[in-house]
Short mmCIF file of C-alpha atoms in Angstrom, two decimals:
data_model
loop_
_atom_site.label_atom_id
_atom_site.label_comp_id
_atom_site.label_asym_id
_atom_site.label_seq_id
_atom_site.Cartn_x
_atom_site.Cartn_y
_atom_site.Cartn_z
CA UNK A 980 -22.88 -8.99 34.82
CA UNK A 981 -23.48 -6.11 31.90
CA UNK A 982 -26.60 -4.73 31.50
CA UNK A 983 -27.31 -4.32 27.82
CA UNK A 984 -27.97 -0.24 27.18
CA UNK A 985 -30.92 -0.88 24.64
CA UNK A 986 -31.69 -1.69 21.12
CA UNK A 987 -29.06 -0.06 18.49
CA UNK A 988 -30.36 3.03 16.94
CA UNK A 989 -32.21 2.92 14.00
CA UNK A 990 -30.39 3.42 10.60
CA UNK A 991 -32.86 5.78 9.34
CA UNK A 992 -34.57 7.89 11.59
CA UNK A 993 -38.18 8.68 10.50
CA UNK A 994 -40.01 10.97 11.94
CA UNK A 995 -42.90 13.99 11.19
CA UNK A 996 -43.42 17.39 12.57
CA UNK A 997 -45.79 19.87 11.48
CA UNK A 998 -46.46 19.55 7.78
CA UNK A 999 -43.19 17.97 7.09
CA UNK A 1000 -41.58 14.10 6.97
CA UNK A 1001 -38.01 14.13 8.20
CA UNK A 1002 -35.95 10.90 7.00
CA UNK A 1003 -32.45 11.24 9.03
CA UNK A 1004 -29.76 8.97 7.58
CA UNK A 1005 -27.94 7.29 11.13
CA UNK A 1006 -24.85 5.54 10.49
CA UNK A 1007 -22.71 8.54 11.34
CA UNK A 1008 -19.35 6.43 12.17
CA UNK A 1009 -19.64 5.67 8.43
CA UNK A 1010 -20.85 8.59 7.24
CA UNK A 1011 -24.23 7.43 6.77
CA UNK A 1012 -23.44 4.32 4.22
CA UNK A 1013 -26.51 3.33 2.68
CA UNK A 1014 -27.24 -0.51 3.49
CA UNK A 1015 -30.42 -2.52 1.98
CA UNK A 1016 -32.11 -1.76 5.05
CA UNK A 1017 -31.79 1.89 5.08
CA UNK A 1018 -33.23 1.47 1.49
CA UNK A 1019 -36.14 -0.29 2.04
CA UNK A 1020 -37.00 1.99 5.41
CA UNK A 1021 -36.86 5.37 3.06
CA UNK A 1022 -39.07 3.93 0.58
CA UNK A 1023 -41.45 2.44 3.30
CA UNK A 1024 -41.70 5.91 4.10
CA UNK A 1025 -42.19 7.93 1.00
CA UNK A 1026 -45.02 5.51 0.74
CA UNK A 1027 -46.65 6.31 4.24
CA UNK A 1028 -46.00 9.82 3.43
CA UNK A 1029 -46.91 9.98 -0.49
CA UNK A 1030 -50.66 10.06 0.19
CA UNK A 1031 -50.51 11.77 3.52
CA UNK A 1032 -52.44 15.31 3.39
CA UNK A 1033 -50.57 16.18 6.78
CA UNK A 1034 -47.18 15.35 5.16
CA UNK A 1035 -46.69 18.32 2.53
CA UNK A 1036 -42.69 18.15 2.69
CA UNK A 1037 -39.90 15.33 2.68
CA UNK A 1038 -36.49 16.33 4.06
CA UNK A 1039 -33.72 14.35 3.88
CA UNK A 1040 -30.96 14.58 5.85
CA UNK A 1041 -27.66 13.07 7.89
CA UNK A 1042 -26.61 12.31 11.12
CA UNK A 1043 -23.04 13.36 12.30
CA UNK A 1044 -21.10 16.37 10.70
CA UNK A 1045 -19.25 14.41 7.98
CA UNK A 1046 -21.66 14.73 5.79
CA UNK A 1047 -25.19 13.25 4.09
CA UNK A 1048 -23.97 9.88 2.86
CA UNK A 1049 -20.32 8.60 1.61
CA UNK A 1050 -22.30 5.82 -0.90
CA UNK A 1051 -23.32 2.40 -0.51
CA UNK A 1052 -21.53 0.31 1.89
CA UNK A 1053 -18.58 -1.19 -0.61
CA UNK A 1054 -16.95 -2.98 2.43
CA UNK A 1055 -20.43 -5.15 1.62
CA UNK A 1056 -20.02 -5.11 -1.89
CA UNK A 1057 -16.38 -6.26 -1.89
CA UNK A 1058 -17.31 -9.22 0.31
CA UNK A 1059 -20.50 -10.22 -1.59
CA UNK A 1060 -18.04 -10.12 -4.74
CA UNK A 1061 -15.67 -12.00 -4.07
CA UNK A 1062 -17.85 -14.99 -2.94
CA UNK A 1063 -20.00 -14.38 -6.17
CA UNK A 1064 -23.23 -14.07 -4.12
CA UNK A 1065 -26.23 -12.23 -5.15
CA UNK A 1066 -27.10 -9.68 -2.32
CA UNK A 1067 -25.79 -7.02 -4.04
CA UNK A 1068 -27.64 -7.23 -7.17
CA UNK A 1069 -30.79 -7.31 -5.15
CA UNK A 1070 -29.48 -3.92 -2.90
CA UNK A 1071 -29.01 -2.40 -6.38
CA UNK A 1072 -32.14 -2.97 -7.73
CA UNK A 1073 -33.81 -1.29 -4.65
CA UNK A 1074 -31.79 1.22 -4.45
CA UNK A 1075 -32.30 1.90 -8.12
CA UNK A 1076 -36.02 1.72 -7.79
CA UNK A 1077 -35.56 4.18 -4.91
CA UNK A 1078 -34.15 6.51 -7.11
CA UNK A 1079 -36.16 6.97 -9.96
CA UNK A 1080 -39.05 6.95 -7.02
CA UNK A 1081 -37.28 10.11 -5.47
CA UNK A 1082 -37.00 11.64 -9.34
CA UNK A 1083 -41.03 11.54 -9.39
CA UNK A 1084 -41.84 12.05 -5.73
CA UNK A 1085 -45.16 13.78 -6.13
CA UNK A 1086 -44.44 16.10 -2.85
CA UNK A 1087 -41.50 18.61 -2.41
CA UNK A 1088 -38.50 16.57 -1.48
CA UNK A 1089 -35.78 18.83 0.44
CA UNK A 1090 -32.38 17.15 0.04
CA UNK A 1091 -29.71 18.63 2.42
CA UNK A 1092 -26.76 17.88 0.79
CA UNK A 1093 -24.38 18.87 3.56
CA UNK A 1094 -20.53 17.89 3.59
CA UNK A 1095 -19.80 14.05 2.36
CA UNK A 1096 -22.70 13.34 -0.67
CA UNK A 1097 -20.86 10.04 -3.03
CA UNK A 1098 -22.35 7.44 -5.37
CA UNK A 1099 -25.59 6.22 -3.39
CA UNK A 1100 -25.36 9.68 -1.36
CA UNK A 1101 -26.14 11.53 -4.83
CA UNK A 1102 -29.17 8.70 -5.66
CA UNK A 1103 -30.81 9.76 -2.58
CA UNK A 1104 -30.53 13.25 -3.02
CA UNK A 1105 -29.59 14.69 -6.74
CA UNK A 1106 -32.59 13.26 -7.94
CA UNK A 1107 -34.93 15.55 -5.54
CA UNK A 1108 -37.00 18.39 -6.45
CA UNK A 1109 -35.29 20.72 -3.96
CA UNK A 1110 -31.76 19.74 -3.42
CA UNK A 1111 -29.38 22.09 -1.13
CA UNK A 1112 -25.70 22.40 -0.63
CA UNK A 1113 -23.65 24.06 1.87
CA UNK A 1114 -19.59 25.23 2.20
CA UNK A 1115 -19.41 22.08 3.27
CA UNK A 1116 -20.62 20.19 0.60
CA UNK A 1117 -18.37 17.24 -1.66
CA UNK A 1118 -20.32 16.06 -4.37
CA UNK A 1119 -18.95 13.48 -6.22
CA UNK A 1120 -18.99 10.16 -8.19
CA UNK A 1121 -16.14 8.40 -7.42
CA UNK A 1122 -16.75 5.06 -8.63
CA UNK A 1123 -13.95 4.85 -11.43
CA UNK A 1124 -11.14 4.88 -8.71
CA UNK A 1125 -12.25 1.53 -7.63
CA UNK A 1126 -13.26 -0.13 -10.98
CA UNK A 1127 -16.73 0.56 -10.92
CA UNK A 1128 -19.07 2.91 -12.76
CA UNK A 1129 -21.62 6.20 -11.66
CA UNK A 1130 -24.82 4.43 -10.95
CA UNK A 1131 -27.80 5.78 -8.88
CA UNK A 1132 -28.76 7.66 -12.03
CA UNK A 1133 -25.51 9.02 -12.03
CA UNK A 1134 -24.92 9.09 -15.82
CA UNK A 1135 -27.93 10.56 -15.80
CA UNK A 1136 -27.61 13.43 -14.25
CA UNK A 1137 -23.84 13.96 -15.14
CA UNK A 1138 -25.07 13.86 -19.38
CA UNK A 1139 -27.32 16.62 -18.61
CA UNK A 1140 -23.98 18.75 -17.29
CA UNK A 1141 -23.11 22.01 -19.07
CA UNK A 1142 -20.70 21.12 -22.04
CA UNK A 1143 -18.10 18.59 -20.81
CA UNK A 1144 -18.24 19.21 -17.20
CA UNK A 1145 -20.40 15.84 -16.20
CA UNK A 1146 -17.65 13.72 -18.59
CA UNK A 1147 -14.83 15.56 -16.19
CA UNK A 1148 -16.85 14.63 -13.12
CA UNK A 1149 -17.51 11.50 -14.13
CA UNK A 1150 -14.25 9.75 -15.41
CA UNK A 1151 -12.24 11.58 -12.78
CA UNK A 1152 -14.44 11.80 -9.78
CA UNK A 1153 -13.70 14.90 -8.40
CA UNK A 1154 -15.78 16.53 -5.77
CA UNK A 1155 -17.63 18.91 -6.78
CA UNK A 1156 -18.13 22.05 -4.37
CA UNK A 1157 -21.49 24.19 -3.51
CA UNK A 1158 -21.15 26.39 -6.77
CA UNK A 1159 -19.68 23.41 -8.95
CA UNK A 1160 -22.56 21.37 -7.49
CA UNK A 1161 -25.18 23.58 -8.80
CA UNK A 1162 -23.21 24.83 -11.85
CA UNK A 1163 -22.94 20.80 -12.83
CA UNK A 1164 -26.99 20.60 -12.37
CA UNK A 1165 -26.49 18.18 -8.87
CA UNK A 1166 -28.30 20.81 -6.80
CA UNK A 1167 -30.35 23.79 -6.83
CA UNK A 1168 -29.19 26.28 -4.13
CA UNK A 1169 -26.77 27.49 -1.65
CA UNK A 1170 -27.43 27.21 2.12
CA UNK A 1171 -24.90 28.31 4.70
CA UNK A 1172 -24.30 25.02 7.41
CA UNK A 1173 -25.06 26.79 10.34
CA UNK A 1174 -28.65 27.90 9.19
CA UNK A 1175 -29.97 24.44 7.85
CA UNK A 1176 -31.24 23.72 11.78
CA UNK A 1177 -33.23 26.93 11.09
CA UNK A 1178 -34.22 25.95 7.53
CA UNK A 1179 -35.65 22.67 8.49
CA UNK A 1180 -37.45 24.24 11.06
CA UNK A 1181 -38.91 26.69 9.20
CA UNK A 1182 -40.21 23.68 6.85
CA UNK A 1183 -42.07 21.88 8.90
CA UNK A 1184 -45.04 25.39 9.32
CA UNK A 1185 -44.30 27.01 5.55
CA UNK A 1186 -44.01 25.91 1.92
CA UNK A 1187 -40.59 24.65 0.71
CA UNK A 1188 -40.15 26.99 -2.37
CA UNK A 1189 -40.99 30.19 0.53
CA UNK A 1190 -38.62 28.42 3.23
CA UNK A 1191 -35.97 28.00 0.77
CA UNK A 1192 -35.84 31.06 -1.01
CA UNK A 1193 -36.16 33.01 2.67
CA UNK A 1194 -32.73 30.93 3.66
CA UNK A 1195 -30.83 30.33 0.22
CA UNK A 1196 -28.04 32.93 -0.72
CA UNK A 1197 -24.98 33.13 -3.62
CA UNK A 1198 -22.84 30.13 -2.95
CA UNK A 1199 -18.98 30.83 -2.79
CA UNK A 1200 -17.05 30.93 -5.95
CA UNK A 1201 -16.30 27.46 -7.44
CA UNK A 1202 -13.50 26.05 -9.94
CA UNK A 1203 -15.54 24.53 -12.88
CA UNK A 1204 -16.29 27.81 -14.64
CA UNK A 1205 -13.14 28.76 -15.01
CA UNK A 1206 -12.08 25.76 -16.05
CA UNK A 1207 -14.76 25.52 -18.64
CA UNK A 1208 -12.60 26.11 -21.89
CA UNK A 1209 -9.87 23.17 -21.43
CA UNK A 1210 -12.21 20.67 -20.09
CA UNK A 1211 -14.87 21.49 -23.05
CA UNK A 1212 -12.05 21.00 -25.98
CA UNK A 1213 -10.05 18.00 -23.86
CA UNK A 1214 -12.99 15.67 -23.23
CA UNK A 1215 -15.01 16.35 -26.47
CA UNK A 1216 -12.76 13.73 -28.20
CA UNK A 1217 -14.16 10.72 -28.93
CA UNK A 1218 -12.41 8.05 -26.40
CA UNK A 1219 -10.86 7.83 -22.98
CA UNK A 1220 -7.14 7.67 -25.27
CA UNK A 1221 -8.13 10.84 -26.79
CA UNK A 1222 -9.20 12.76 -23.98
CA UNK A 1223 -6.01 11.51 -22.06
CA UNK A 1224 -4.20 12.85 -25.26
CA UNK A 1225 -5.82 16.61 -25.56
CA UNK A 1226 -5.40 16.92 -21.76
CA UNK A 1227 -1.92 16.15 -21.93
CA UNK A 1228 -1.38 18.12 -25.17
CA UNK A 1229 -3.33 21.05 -23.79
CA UNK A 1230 -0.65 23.25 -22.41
CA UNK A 1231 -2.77 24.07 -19.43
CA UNK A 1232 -1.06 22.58 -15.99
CA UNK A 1233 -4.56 21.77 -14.50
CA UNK A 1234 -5.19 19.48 -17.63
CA UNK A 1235 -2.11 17.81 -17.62
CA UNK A 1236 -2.57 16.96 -13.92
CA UNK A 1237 -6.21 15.63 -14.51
CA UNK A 1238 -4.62 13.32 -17.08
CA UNK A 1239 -2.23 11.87 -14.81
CA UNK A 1240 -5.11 11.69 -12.31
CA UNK A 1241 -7.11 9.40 -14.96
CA UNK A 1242 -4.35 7.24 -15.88
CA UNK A 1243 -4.25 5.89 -12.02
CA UNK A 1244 -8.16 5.00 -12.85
CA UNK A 1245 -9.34 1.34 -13.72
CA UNK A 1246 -9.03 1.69 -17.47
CA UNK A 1247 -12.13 -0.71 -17.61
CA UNK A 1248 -14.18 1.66 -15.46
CA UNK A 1249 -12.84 4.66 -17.69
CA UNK A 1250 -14.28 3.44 -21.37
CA UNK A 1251 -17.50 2.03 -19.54
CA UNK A 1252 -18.04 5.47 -18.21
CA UNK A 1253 -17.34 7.16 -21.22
CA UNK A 1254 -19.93 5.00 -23.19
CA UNK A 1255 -22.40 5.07 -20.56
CA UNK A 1256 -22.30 9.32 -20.20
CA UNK A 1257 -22.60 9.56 -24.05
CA UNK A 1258 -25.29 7.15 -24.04
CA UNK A 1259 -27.03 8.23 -20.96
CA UNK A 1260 -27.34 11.98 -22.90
CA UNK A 1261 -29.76 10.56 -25.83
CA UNK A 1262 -31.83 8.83 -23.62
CA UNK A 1263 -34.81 10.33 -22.77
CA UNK A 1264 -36.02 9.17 -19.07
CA UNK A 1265 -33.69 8.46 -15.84
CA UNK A 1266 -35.68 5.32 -15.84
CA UNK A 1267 -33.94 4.01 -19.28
CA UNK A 1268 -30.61 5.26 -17.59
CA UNK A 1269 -31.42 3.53 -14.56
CA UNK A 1270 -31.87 0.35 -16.72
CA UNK A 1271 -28.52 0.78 -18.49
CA UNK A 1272 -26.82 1.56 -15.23
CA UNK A 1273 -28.01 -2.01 -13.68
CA UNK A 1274 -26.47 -4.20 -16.52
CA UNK A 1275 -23.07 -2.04 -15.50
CA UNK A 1276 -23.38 -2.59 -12.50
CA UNK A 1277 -24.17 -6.34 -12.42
CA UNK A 1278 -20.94 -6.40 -15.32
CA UNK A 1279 -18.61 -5.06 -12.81
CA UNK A 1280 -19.83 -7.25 -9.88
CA UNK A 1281 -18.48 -10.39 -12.12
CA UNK A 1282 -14.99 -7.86 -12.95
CA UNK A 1283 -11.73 -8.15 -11.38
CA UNK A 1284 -11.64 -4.20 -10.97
CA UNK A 1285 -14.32 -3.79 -7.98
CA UNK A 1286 -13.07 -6.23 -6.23
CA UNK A 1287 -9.31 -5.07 -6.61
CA UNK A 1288 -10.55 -1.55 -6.46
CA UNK A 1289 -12.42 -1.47 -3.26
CA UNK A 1290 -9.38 -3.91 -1.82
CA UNK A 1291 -7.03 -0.65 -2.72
CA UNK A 1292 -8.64 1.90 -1.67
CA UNK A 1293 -11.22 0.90 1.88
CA UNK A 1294 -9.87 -2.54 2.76
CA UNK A 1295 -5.74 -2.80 2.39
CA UNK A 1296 -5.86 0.88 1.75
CA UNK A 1297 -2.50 0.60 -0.13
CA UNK A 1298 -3.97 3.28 -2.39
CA UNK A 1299 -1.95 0.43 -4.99
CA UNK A 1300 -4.88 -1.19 -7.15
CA UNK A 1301 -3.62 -3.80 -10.04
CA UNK A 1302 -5.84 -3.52 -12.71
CA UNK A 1303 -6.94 -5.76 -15.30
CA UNK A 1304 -6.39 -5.30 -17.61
CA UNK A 1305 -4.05 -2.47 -16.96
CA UNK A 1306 -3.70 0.24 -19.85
CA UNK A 1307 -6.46 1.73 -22.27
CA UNK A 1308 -5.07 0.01 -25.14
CA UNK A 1309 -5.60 -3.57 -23.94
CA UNK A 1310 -9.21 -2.33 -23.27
CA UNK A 1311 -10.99 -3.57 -26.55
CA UNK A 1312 -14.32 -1.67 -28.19
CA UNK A 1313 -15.94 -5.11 -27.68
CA UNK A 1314 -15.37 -6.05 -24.14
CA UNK A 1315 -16.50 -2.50 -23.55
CA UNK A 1316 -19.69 -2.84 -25.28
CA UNK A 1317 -19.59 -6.11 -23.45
CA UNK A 1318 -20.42 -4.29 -20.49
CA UNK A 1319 -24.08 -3.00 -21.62
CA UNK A 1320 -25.59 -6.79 -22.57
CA UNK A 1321 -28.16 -8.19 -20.20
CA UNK A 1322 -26.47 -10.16 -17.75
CA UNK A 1323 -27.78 -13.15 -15.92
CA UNK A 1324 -29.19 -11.27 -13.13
CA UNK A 1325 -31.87 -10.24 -15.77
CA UNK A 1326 -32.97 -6.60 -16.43
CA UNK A 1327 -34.30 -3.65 -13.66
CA UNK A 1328 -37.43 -3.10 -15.28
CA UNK A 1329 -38.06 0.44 -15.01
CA UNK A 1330 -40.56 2.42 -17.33
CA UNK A 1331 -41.31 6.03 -17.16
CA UNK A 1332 -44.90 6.90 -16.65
CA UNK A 1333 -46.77 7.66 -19.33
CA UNK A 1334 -47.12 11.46 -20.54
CA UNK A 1335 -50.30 13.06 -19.84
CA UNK A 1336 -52.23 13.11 -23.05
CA UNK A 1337 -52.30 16.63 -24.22
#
């Protein structure tokens, strides 16, 4: 007869030492794919730790060396979809919640943003006050490649990009490496792997802003910059056709090659994204992003994209997805606009707090 080894490990390891709260993402066979339980443990403990006088710092970080977090668990998502059932709009608007919570954390809130951050990975971290990359690092917001859009605040954070750069990042969903990552506004400084043992140890006696700067150094060179000029003219146009069009037209090889990269994209996903960046950047709180994000979100849980997306790309893995429908052109200006209207699962809810009175 077996004897059973124990309970399964926690998914999120919480634990303090010294003056600082460690939260340790643990699914590490899938690189730390956020769940609605790992969601609800984090924000049980910012709120343990939120009015805490021994708790000065939060780190976050993730088990395994793949890296912080791959996402959300879309295996879940494609399931829940295609049976039409409802857990996934209520992981969402946790995980949403969670987000804009992180954004306002009222304590330092040290993001390690080591190797593998995607989608939910960059909701959980981007959003902190003190976010760190490594050599290691792939930041990215993948979500058009299986007909979905960047949530988490995504839009957010990608509007606020230098010039055109968060449009590139988010229609194509290229990673972004340690100096893209901070160049793009996703995170703050440049760690090397090998020291962040030493860097979290050093948090839990001193102040983050002294641990940080005593550890952080220039981060390797990155591609954005240079890439600045093409990428600033191409995706100023005014729709996904157009910015297809310019990068085509461009002369530059790089360009021409991202347009053949968006054209494998779910064409749905493409003019959503588009919308939701330009809208996202005359907004004036991540908590009206957050809102606009939901109603996306909940629009491409009832599309034929995710599903067929996620089916593509994790489950079949054909790396084949049949989109619908399947060129720009049959996308219309209303069913795109279609996409922002409060759905059925009703609206997230978020306000930002009010300003201090001056």
């Amino acid at each position: 007869m077996s004897v059973p080894t124990g309970l399964p490990e926690p998914e999120v390891l919480v634990h303090t030492e010294g003056r600082a709260g460690f939260l340790t993402l643990n699914r590490p066979r899938a690189i730390n794919a956020l769940t609605h339980g790992m969601v609800r443990r984090i924000d049980e403990a910012l709120t343990a730790w939120e009015h805490d006088p021994a708790v000065t710092t939060v780190v976050l970080r993730g088990a395994g060396e793949r890296g912080l977090c791959a996402g959300g668990d879309i295996r879940a998502i494609h399931d829940d979809a295609r049976v039409g059932g409802t857990a996934t709009v209520g992981f969402w608007r946790d995980e949403y919640r969670l987000n804009a919570r992180v954004a306002r954390y009222p304590k330092p809130y040290v993001a390690f943003m080591d190797g593998i951050v995607m989608g939910g990975g960059v909701g959980v971290s981007a959003h902190g006050s003190v976010r760190i990359v490594t050599e290691r690092s792939r930041v990215a917001m993948p979500e058009t490649g299986i007909g979905f859009v960047p949530d988490v605040g995504g839009t957010h954070l990608l509007s606020r990009a230098p010039g055109e750069l968060g449009t590139h990042l988010a229609l194509t969903g290229t990673p972004a490496g340690a100096a893209d990552a901070i160049l793009a506004g996703l995170a703050d400084h440049f760690v090397p792997a090998a020291d962040l043992p030493a860097l979290a140890a050093a948090l839990t006696t001193e102040p983050a802003t002294e641990a940080v700067a005593r550890f952080a150094r220039p981060a390797p060179e990155g591609d954005l910059a240079a890439r600045r000029a093409w990428i600033d003219a191409c995706y100023a146009a005014g729709t996904v056709e157009g910015i297809v069009e310019r990068l085509t037209d461009s002369g530059v090889p790089e360009a021409k090659e991202t347009a053949t990269v968006l054209l494998t994209r779910s064409p749905t996903a493409l003019k959503a994204t588009l919308y939701a960046v330009r809208r996202a950047r005359a907004q004036d709180s991540l908590e009206e992003t957050l809102n606009m994000e939901f109603r996306l979100s909940c629009a491409a849980l009832a599309s034929p994209d995710l599903v067929e997306g996620i089916r593509a790309q994790v489950v079949d893995k054909d790396r084949n997805p049949r989109w619908t429908p399947p060129t720009l052109a049959q996308v219309t200006e209303q069913a795109t606009e279609g996409w922002f209207a409060p759905r059925a699962a009703g609206e997230l809810g978020l306000t930002p707090p009010a300003r201090p009175e001056s």
